[in-house]
PDB file of C-alpha atoms in Angstrom:
ATOM      1  CA  MET I   1     -74.737 -30.178 -21.860  1.00 87.00           C
ATOM      2  CA  LYS I   2     -79.332 -30.395 -23.194  1.00 90.00           C
ATOM      3  CA  LYS I   3     -77.339 -26.329 -25.221  1.00 95.00           C
ATOM      4  CA  ALA I   4     -73.828 -28.099 -25.784  1.00 96.00           C
ATOM      5  CA  ILE I   5     -76.014 -30.950 -27.974  1.00 97.00           C
ATOM      6  CA  GLN I   6     -78.409 -28.979 -30.066  1.00 98.00           C
ATOM      7  CA  ASP I   7     -75.452 -27.285 -31.026  1.00 98.00           C
ATOM      8  CA  TYR I   8     -73.339 -30.362 -32.411  1.00 98.00           C
ATOM      9  CA  ASN I   9     -76.388 -31.031 -33.704  1.00 98.00           C
ATOM     10  CA  GLN I  10     -76.807 -27.769 -36.075  1.00 98.00           C
ATOM     11  CA  ALA I  11     -73.277 -28.823 -36.529  1.00 98.00           C
ATOM     12  CA  ILE I  12     -73.557 -32.326 -37.644  1.00 98.00           C
ATOM     13  CA  GLU I  13     -76.927 -30.849 -40.012  1.00 98.00           C
ATOM     14  CA  LEU I  14     -74.453 -28.102 -41.679  1.00 98.00           C
ATOM     15  CA  ASN I  15     -71.563 -30.496 -42.195  1.00 96.00           C
ATOM     16  CA  PRO I  16     -72.257 -34.572 -41.358  1.00 94.00           C
ATOM     17  CA  LYS I  17     -68.450 -35.251 -42.128  1.00 90.00           C
ATOM     18  CA  ASP I  18     -67.243 -33.033 -39.107  1.00 93.00           C
ATOM     19  CA  PHE I  19     -65.582 -35.672 -37.412  1.00 92.00           C
ATOM     20  CA  ASN I  20     -65.452 -33.463 -34.761  1.00 93.00           C
ATOM     21  CA  ALA I  21     -69.260 -32.763 -34.322  1.00 97.00           C
ATOM     22  CA  PHE I  22     -70.116 -36.825 -33.926  1.00 97.00           C
ATOM     23  CA  ASN I  23     -67.112 -37.375 -31.665  1.00 95.00           C
ATOM     24  CA  ASN I  24     -67.928 -33.799 -29.068  1.00 97.00           C
ATOM     25  CA  ARG I  25     -71.895 -34.678 -29.248  1.00 98.00           C
ATOM     26  CA  GLY I  26     -70.723 -38.374 -28.152  1.00 97.00           C
ATOM     27  CA  THR I  27     -68.753 -36.515 -25.000  1.00 96.00           C
ATOM     28  CA  ALA I  28     -71.933 -34.141 -24.699  1.00 98.00           C
ATOM     29  CA  TYR I  29     -74.039 -37.459 -24.244  1.00 98.00           C
ATOM     30  CA  ALA I  30     -71.418 -39.182 -22.750  1.00 96.00           C
ATOM     31  CA  LYS I  31     -71.338 -36.970 -18.952  1.00 96.00           C
ATOM     32  CA  LEU I  32     -75.111 -37.652 -18.784  1.00 97.00           C
ATOM     33  CA  LYS I  33     -75.012 -40.537 -18.602  1.00 96.00           C
ATOM     34  CA  GLN I  34     -76.424 -41.065 -22.183  1.00 97.00           C
ATOM     35  CA  PHE I  35     -73.755 -44.321 -22.892  1.00 96.00           C
ATOM     36  CA  GLU I  36     -75.453 -45.276 -26.211  1.00 96.00           C
ATOM     37  CA  LYS I  37     -75.612 -42.562 -27.990  1.00 98.00           C
ATOM     38  CA  ALA I  38     -72.277 -41.445 -27.772  1.00 97.00           C
ATOM     39  CA  ILE I  39     -71.342 -44.603 -28.592  1.00 95.00           C
ATOM     40  CA  GLN I  40     -73.299 -44.682 -31.571  1.00 97.00           C
ATOM     41  CA  ASP I  41     -72.082 -40.722 -32.041  1.00 97.00           C
ATOM     42  CA  TYR I  42     -67.853 -42.128 -31.190  1.00 94.00           C
ATOM     43  CA  ASN I  43     -69.221 -44.936 -34.121  1.00 94.00           C
ATOM     44  CA  GLN I  44     -69.984 -42.092 -36.296  1.00 94.00           C
ATOM     45  CA  ALA I  45     -66.667 -40.334 -35.724  1.00 92.00           C
ATOM     46  CA  ILE I  46     -64.310 -43.181 -36.048  1.00 87.00           C
ATOM     47  CA  GLU I  47     -66.156 -43.959 -39.719  1.00 88.00           C
ATOM     48  CA  LEU I  48     -65.519 -40.460 -40.616  1.00 87.00           C
ATOM     49  CA  THR I  49     -62.221 -40.350 -39.899  1.00 81.00           C
ATOM     50  CA  GLN I  50     -59.490 -43.543 -39.188  1.00 73.00           C
ATOM     51  CA  ARG I  51     -57.064 -41.328 -38.471  1.00 64.00           C
ATOM     52  CA  MET I  52     -58.072 -41.391 -35.071  1.00 62.00           C
ATOM     53  CA  PRO I  53     -57.078 -44.190 -32.718  1.00 67.00           C
ATOM     54  CA  VAL I  54     -58.458 -42.295 -29.328  1.00 67.00           C
ATOM     55  CA  LEU I  55     -61.617 -42.519 -30.159  1.00 65.00           C
ATOM     56  CA  LEU I  56     -61.942 -46.124 -31.344  1.00 67.00           C
ATOM     57  CA  THR I  57     -59.832 -45.896 -27.369  1.00 71.00           C
ATOM     58  CA  THR I  58     -63.042 -44.271 -25.796  1.00 73.00           C
ATOM     59  CA  VAL I  59     -65.611 -46.375 -27.461  1.00 71.00           C
ATOM     60  CA  VAL I  60     -64.236 -49.450 -25.650  1.00 73.00           C
ATOM     61  CA  LEU I  61     -63.699 -48.217 -22.787  1.00 75.00           C
ATOM     62  CA  PHE I  62     -67.488 -47.713 -23.263  1.00 75.00           C
ATOM     63  CA  THR I  63     -68.767 -50.077 -25.046  1.00 74.00           C
ATOM     64  CA  LYS I  64     -67.030 -52.172 -21.035  1.00 69.00           C
ATOM     65  CA  ASN I  65     -68.685 -49.533 -19.130  1.00 61.00           C
TER      66      ASN I  65
END
């Protein structure tokens, strides 16, 4: 997972408007139980695209846990 996070960091650096990179990095953080970082990334992904209701659901699930 740490390698994946490094790859997503690079993707975000190259394209900071790529909501998929934030979403995927958030998922990687969640798998490492780094929920605060996961929520931050999911929130950024949501901000970049308001058309993804599944992201809102994911944030709610992690926020409640």
